[in-house]
Coordinates of C-alpha atoms and ligand atoms in Angstrom, one line a residue:
X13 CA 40.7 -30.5 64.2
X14 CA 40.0 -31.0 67.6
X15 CA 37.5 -33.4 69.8
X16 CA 36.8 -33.3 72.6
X17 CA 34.7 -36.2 73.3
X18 CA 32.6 -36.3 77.0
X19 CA 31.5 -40.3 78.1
X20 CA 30.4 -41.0 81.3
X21 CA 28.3 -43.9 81.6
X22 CA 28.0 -47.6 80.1
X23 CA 26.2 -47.2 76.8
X24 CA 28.8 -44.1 76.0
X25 CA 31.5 -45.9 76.1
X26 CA 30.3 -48.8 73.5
X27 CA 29.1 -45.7 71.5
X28 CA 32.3 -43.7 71.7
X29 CA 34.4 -46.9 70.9
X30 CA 32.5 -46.8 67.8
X31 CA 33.5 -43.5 66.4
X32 CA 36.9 -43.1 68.3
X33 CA 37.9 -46.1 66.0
X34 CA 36.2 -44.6 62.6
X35 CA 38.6 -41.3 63.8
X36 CA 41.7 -43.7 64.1
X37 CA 40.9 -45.0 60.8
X38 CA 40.6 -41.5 59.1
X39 CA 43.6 -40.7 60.4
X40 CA 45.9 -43.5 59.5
X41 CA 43.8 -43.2 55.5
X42 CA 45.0 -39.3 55.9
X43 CA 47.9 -39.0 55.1
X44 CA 47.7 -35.5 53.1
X45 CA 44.6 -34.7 55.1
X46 CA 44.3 -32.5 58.2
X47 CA 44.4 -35.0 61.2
X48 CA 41.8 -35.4 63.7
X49 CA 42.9 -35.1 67.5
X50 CA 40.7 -36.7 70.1
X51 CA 40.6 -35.7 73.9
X52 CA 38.2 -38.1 75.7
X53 CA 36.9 -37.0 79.0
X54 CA 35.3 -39.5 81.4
X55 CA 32.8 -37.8 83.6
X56 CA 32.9 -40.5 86.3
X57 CA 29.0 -41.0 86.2
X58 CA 29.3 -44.9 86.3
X59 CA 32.8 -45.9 88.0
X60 CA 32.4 -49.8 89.2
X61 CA 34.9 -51.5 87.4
X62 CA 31.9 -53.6 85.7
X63 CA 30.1 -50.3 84.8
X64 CA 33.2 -48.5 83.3
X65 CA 36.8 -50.1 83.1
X66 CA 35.4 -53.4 81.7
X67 CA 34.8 -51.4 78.5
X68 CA 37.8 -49.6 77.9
X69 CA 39.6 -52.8 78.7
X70 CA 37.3 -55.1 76.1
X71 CA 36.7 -52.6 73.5
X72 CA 40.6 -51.3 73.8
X73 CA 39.6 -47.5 74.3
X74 CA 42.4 -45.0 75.2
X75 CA 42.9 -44.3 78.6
X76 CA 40.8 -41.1 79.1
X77 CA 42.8 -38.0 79.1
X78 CA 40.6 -36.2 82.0
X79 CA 38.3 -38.2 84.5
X80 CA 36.5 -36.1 86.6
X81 CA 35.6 -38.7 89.0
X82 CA 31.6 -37.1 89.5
X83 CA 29.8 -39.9 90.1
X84 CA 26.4 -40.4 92.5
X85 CA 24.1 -37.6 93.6
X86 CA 21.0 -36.0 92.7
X87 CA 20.8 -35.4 89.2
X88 CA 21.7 -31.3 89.6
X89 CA 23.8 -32.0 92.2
X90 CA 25.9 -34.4 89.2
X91 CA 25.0 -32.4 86.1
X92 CA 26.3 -29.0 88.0
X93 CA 29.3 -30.4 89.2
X94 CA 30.2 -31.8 85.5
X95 CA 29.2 -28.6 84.1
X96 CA 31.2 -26.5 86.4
X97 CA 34.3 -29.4 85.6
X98 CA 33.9 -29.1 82.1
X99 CA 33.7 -25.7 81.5
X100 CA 37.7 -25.5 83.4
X101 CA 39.0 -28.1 80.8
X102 CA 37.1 -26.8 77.6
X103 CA 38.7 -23.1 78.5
X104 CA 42.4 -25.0 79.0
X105 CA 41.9 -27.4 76.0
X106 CA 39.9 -25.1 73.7
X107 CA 38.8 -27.9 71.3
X108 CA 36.6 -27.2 67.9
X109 CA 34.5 -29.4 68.5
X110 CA 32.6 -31.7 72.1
X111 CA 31.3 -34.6 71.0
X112 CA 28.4 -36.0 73.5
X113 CA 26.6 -39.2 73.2
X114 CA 22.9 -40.2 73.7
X115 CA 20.7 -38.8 76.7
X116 CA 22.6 -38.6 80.3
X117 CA 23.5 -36.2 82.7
X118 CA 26.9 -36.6 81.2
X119 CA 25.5 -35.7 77.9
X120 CA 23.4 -32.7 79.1
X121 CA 26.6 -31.6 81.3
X122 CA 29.5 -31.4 78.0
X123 CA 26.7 -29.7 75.4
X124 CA 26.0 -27.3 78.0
X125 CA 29.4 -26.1 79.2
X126 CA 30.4 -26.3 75.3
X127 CA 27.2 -24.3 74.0
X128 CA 27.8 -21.9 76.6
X129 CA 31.6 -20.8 75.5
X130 CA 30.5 -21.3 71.6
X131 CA 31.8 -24.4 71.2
X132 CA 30.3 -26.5 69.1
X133 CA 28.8 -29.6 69.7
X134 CA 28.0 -32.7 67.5
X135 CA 25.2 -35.2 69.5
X136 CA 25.4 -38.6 68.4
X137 CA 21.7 -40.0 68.6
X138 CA 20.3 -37.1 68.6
X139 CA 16.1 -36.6 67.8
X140 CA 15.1 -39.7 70.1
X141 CA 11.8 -38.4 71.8
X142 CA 9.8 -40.9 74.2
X143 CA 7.6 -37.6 74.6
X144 CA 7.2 -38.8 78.5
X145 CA 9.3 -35.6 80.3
X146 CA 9.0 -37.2 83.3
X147 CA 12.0 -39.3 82.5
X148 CA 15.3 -37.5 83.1
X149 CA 16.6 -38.9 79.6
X150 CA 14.1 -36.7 77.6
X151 CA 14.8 -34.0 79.3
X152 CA 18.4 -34.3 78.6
X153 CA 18.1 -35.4 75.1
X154 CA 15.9 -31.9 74.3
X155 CA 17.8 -29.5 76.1
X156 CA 21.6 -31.5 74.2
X157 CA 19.6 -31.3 70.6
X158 CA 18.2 -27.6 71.1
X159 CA 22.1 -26.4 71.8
X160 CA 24.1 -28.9 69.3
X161 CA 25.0 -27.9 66.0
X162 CA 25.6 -31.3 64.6
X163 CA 22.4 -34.1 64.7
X164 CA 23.2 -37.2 64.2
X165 CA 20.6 -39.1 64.1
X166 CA 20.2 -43.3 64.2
X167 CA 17.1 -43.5 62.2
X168 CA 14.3 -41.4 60.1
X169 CA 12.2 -41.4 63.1
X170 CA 14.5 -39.4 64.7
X171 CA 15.2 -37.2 61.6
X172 CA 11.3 -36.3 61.4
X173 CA 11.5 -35.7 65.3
X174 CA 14.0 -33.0 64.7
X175 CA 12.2 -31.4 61.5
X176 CA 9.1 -31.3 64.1
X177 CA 10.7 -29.3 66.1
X178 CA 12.1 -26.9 63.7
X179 CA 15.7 -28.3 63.8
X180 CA 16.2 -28.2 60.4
X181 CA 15.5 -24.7 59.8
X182 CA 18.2 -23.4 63.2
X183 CA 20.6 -21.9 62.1
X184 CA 23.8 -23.4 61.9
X185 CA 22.8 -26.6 62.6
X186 CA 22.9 -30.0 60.4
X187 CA 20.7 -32.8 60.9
X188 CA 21.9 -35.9 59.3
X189 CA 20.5 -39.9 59.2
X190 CA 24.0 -41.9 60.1
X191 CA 22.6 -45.3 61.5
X192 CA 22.7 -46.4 64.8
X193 CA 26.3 -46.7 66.3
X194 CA 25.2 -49.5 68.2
X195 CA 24.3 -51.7 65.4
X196 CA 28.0 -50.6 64.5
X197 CA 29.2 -51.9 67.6
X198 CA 27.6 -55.1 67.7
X199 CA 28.0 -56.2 64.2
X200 CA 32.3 -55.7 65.1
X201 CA 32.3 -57.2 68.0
X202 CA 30.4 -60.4 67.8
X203 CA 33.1 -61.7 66.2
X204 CA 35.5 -61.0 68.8
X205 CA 33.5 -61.6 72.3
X206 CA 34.0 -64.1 74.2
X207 CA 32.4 -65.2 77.5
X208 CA 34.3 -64.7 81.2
X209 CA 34.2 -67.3 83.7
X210 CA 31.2 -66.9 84.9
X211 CA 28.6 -66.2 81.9
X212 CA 30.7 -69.1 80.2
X213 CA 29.4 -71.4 83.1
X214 CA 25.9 -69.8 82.9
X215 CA 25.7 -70.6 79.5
X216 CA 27.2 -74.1 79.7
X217 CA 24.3 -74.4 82.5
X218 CA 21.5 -73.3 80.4
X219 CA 21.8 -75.0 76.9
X220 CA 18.0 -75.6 77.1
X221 CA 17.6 -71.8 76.7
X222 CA 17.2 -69.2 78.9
X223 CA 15.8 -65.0 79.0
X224 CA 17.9 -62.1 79.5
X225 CA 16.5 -59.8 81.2
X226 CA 17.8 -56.4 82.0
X227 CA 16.0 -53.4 84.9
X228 CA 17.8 -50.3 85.7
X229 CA 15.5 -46.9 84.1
X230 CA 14.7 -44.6 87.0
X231 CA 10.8 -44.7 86.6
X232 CA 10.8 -48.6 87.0
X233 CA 13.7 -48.7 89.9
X234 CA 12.5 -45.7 91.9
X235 CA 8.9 -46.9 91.9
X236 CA 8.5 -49.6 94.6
X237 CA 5.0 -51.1 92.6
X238 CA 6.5 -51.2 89.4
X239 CA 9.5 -52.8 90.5
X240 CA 7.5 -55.6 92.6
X241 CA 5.2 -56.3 89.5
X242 CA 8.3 -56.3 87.5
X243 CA 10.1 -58.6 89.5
X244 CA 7.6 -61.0 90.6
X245 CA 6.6 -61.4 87.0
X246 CA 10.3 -62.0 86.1
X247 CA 11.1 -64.3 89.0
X248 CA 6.9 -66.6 88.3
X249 CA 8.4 -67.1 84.6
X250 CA 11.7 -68.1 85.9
X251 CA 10.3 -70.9 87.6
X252 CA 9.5 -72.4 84.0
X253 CA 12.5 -70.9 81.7
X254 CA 15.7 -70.1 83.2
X255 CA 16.2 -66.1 83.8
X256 CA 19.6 -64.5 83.5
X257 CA 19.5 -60.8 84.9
X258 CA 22.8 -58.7 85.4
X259 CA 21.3 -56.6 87.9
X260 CA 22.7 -52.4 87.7
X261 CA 23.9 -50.9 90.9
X262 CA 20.4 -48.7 91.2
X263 CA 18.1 -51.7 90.8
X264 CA 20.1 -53.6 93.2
X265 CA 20.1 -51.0 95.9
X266 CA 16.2 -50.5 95.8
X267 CA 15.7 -54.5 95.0
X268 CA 17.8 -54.6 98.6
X269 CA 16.0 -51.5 100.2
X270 CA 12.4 -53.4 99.7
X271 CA 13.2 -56.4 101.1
X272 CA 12.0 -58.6 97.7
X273 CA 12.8 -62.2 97.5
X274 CA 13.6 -63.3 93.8
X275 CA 13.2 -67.0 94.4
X276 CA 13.9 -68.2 90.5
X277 CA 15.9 -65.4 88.8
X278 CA 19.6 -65.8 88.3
X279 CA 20.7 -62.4 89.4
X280 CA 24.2 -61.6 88.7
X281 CA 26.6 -59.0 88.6
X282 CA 26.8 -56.3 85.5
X283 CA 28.7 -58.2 82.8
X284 CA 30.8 -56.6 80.4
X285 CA 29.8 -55.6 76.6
X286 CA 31.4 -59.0 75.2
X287 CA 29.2 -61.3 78.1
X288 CA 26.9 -59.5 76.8
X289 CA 26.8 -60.2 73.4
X290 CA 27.1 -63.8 74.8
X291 CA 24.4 -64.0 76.5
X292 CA 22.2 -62.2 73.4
X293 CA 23.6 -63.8 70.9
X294 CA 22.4 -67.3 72.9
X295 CA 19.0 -66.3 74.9
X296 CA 15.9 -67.1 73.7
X297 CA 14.3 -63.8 74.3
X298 CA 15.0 -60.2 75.9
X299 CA 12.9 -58.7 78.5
X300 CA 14.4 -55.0 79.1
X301 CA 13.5 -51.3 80.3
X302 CA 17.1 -50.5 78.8
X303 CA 17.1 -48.4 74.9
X304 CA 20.5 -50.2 74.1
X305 CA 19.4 -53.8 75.1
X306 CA 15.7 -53.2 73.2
X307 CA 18.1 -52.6 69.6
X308 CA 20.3 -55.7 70.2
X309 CA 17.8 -57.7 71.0
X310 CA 17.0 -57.0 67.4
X311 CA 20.0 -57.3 66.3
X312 CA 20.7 -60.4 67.6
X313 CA 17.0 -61.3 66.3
X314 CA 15.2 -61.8 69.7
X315 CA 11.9 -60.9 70.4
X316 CA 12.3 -58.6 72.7
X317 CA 9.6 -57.5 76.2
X318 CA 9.9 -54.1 77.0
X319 CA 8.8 -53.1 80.7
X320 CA 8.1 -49.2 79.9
X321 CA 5.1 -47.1 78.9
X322 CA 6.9 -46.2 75.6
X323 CA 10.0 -46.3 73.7
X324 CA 11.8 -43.9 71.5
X325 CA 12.7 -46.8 69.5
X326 CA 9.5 -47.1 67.5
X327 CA 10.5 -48.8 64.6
X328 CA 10.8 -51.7 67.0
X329 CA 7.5 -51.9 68.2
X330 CA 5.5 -51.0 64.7
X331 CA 7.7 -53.7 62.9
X332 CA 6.6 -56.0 65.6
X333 CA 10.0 -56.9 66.9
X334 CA 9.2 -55.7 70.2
X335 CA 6.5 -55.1 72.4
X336 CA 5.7 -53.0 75.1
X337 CA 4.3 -54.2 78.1
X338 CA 4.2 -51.4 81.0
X339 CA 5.2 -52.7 84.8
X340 CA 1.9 -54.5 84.8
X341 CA 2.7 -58.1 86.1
X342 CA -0.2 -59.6 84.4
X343 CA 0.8 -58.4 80.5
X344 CA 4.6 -59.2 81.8
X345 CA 3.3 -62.5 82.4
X346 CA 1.0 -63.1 79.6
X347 CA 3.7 -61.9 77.0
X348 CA 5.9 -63.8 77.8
X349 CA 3.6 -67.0 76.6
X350 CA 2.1 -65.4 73.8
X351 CA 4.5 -63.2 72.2
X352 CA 7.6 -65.1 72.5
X353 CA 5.8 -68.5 71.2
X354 CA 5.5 -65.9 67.9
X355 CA 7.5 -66.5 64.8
X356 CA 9.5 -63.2 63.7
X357 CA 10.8 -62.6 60.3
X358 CA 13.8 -60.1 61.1
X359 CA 15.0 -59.2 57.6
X360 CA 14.6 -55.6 57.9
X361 CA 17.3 -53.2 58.6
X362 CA 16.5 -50.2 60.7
X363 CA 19.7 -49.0 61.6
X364 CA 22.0 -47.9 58.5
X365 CA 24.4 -50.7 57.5
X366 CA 27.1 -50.6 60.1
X367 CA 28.8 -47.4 59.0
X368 CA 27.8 -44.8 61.2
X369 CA 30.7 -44.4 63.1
X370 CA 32.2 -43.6 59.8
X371 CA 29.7 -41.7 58.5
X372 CA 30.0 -39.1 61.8
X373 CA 33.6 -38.2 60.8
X374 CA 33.3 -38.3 57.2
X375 CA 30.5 -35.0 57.6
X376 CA 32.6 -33.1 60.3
X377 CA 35.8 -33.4 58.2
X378 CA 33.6 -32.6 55.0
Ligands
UD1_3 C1 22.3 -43.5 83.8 C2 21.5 -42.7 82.8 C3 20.5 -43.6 82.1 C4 21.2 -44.7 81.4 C5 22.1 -45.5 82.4 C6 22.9 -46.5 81.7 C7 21.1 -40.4 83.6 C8 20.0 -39.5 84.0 N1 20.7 -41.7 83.5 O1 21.4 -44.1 84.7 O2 19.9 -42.8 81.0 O3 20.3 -45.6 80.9 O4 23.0 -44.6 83.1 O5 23.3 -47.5 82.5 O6 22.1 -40.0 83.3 N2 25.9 -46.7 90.7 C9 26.9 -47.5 91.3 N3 28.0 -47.7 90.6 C10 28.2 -47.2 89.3 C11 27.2 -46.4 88.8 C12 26.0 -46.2 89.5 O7 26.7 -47.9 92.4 O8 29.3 -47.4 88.7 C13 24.6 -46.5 91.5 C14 24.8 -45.2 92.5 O9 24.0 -45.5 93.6 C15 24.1 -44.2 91.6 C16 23.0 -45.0 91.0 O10 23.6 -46.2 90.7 O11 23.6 -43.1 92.4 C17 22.4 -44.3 89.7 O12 23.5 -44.0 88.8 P1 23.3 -42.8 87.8 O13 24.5 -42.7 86.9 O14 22.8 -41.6 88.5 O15 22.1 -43.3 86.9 P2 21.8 -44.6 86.1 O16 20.6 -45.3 86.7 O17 23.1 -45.4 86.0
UDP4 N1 25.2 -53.8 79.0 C1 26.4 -54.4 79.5 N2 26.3 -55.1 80.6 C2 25.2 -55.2 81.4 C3 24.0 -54.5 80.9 C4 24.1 -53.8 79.8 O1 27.4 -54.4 78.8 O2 25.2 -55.8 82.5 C5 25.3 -53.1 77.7 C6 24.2 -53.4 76.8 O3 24.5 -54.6 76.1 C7 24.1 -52.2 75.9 C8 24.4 -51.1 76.9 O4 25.1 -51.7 78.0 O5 25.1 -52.2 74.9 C9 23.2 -50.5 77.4 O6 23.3 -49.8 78.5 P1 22.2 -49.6 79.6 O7 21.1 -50.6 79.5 O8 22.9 -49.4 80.9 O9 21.6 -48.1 79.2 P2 20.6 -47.5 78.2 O10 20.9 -48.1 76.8 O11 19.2 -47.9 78.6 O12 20.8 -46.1 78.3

């Protein structure tokens, strides 16, 4: 059997180290079994050494065998370069199987050029809708479940999603509840991360407790308003409770490009996964507009402020775990006194039991 797995931005990688290691362990447990070969192509999407080799070096992923090096651009400009990249390599390395992860142009790209030569392809978190198409990720997490013939999905929600839309009755196609791959992720890593230099000092610095917050999505960044209600919301409450923000590359430039002075918040660079889990594992609370940082912020059991219009993690907000506020400075503001001065009881478990990655290659070697 082989994979040919396509990453290309931050989230993939933390996703595909998941699974990648649940192949590695079916493989040394198989013996007498057929083996699984994996190919891992790295589209380039993210390529700062803090968006991209800071994972592989943390979370001790194999050098990729292909990187394509497409990175920047409009988003056809980038998804029809990968596609017309991907296509070359599938047709030289004629796997059985591309694997594609979650909802970017680097997903869309490798279930494309797969679907298109009749390769199949297994999407791991498939059936997330937000049901807002103006945001490139829906679009991309559609079109990547309408062409995969494996759907894993992280949760029931997503499962019903797909049985909304008929999934379960395409042919050839198997939709299957696995758990989130993230929870995998964080529940094996905790123990193992450790701070850098500089989070170390920032956490040294703010015993008293502090927020993470997080800003990257397009509609938020690209959106001069909502990023100034965002940010002066961020940077008033900052004034009272320390704010730690790893600012993205996007939110940077436009953060630059409008001239905005953040007085209070502690901008930094993008950390790596493990400064991550640092920094959740000791904040008091999460502000976000990321779908990765919303789920760790649960679980790492913080109450968590989400700075969209809606989520596609649902279960968050109905369990009361998380709550979402818009760009509106105001509710930014006013949630931030009343909702995190709450007392949450986080004993449920949403996301499977820290098996997923397992669970993906026990069903495609079933
Ligand atoms: C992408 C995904 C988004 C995901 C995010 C994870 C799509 C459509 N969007 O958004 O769903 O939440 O990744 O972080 O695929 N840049 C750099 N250095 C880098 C990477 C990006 O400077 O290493 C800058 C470039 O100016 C680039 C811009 O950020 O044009 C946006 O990058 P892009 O990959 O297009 O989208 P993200 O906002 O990262
Ligand atoms: N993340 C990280 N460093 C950062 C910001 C985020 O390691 O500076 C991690 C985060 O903990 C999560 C993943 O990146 O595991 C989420 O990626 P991101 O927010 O970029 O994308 P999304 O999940 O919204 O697609």
């Amino acid at each position: 059997m082989k994979i040919l797995t396509v990453v290309g931005a931050r989230p993939q990688f933390i996703k595909a180290a998941v699974v990648s290691r649940a192949i590695a362990k079916y493989n040394k447990e198989a013996s007498d079994r057929e083996n699984i070969e994996e190919l891992l192509v790295h589209t380039g999407q993210h390529y700062d050494a803090n968006m991209s080799d800071v994972f592989f070096q943390e979370m001790q992923i194999p050098k990729p065998s292909y990187h394509l090096g497409i990175g920047g651009g409009t988003h056809g400009t980038m998804t029809g370069r990968m596609l017309e990249a991907l296509e070359w390599l599938l047709v030289k390395e004629k796997p059985d199987l591309v694997m594609v992860y979650g909802d970017t142009n680097s997903t869309l790209a490798g279930a494309l050029a797969a679907a298109k030569l009749h390769i199949p392809v297994a999407h791991v978190e498939a059936g997330l809708r937000s049901f807002n198409m103006n945001m490139p990720e829906e679009i991309n997490r559609i079109l990547t479940d309408r062409i995969s013939s494996w759907l894993f999905c992280p949760t029931e929600t997503a499962v019903k999603n797909l049985e909304q839309e008929g999934a379960t009755q395409w042919p050839g196609v198997r939709v299957c509840n696995v758990g989130d791959v993230m929870y995998d992720a964080a529940l094996f890593y905790r123990e193992r991360a450790k701070p850098g230099s500089v989070v170390a000092s920032l956490l040294n610095q703010y015993q008293d407790g502090f927020y993470l917050a997080t800003v990257h999505r397009q509609e938020n960044t690209d959106d001069v308003n909502r990023l100034r209600n965002i940010m002066t919301a961020l940077d008033e409450i900052a004034e009272r409770v320390p704010v730690i923000m790893p600012l993205h590359p996007r939110t940077r430039k436009y953060v630059r490009e409008a001239g905005f002075h953040l007085q209070n918040i502690c901008c930094i660079q993008p950390v790596g996964y493990f400064d991550m889990i640092c920094l959740l594992n000791q904040c008091r609370a999460v502000f976000t507009d990321s779908g990765g940082v919303q789920k760790e912020a649960y679980f790492f059991h913080k109450p968590c402020i989400t700075m969209r219009d809606e989520t596609e993690w649902v279960e968050l907000v109905e369990h009361g775990y998380n709550l979402l506020v818009g760009a509106d400075r105001d509710k930014i503001i006013e949630a931030e006194q009343h909702f995190f001065a709450k007392v949450i009881d986080f004993s449920d478990n949403l996301y499977g039991n820290g098996k997923a990655g397992e669970k993906v290659v026990k069903l495609l070697m079933s």
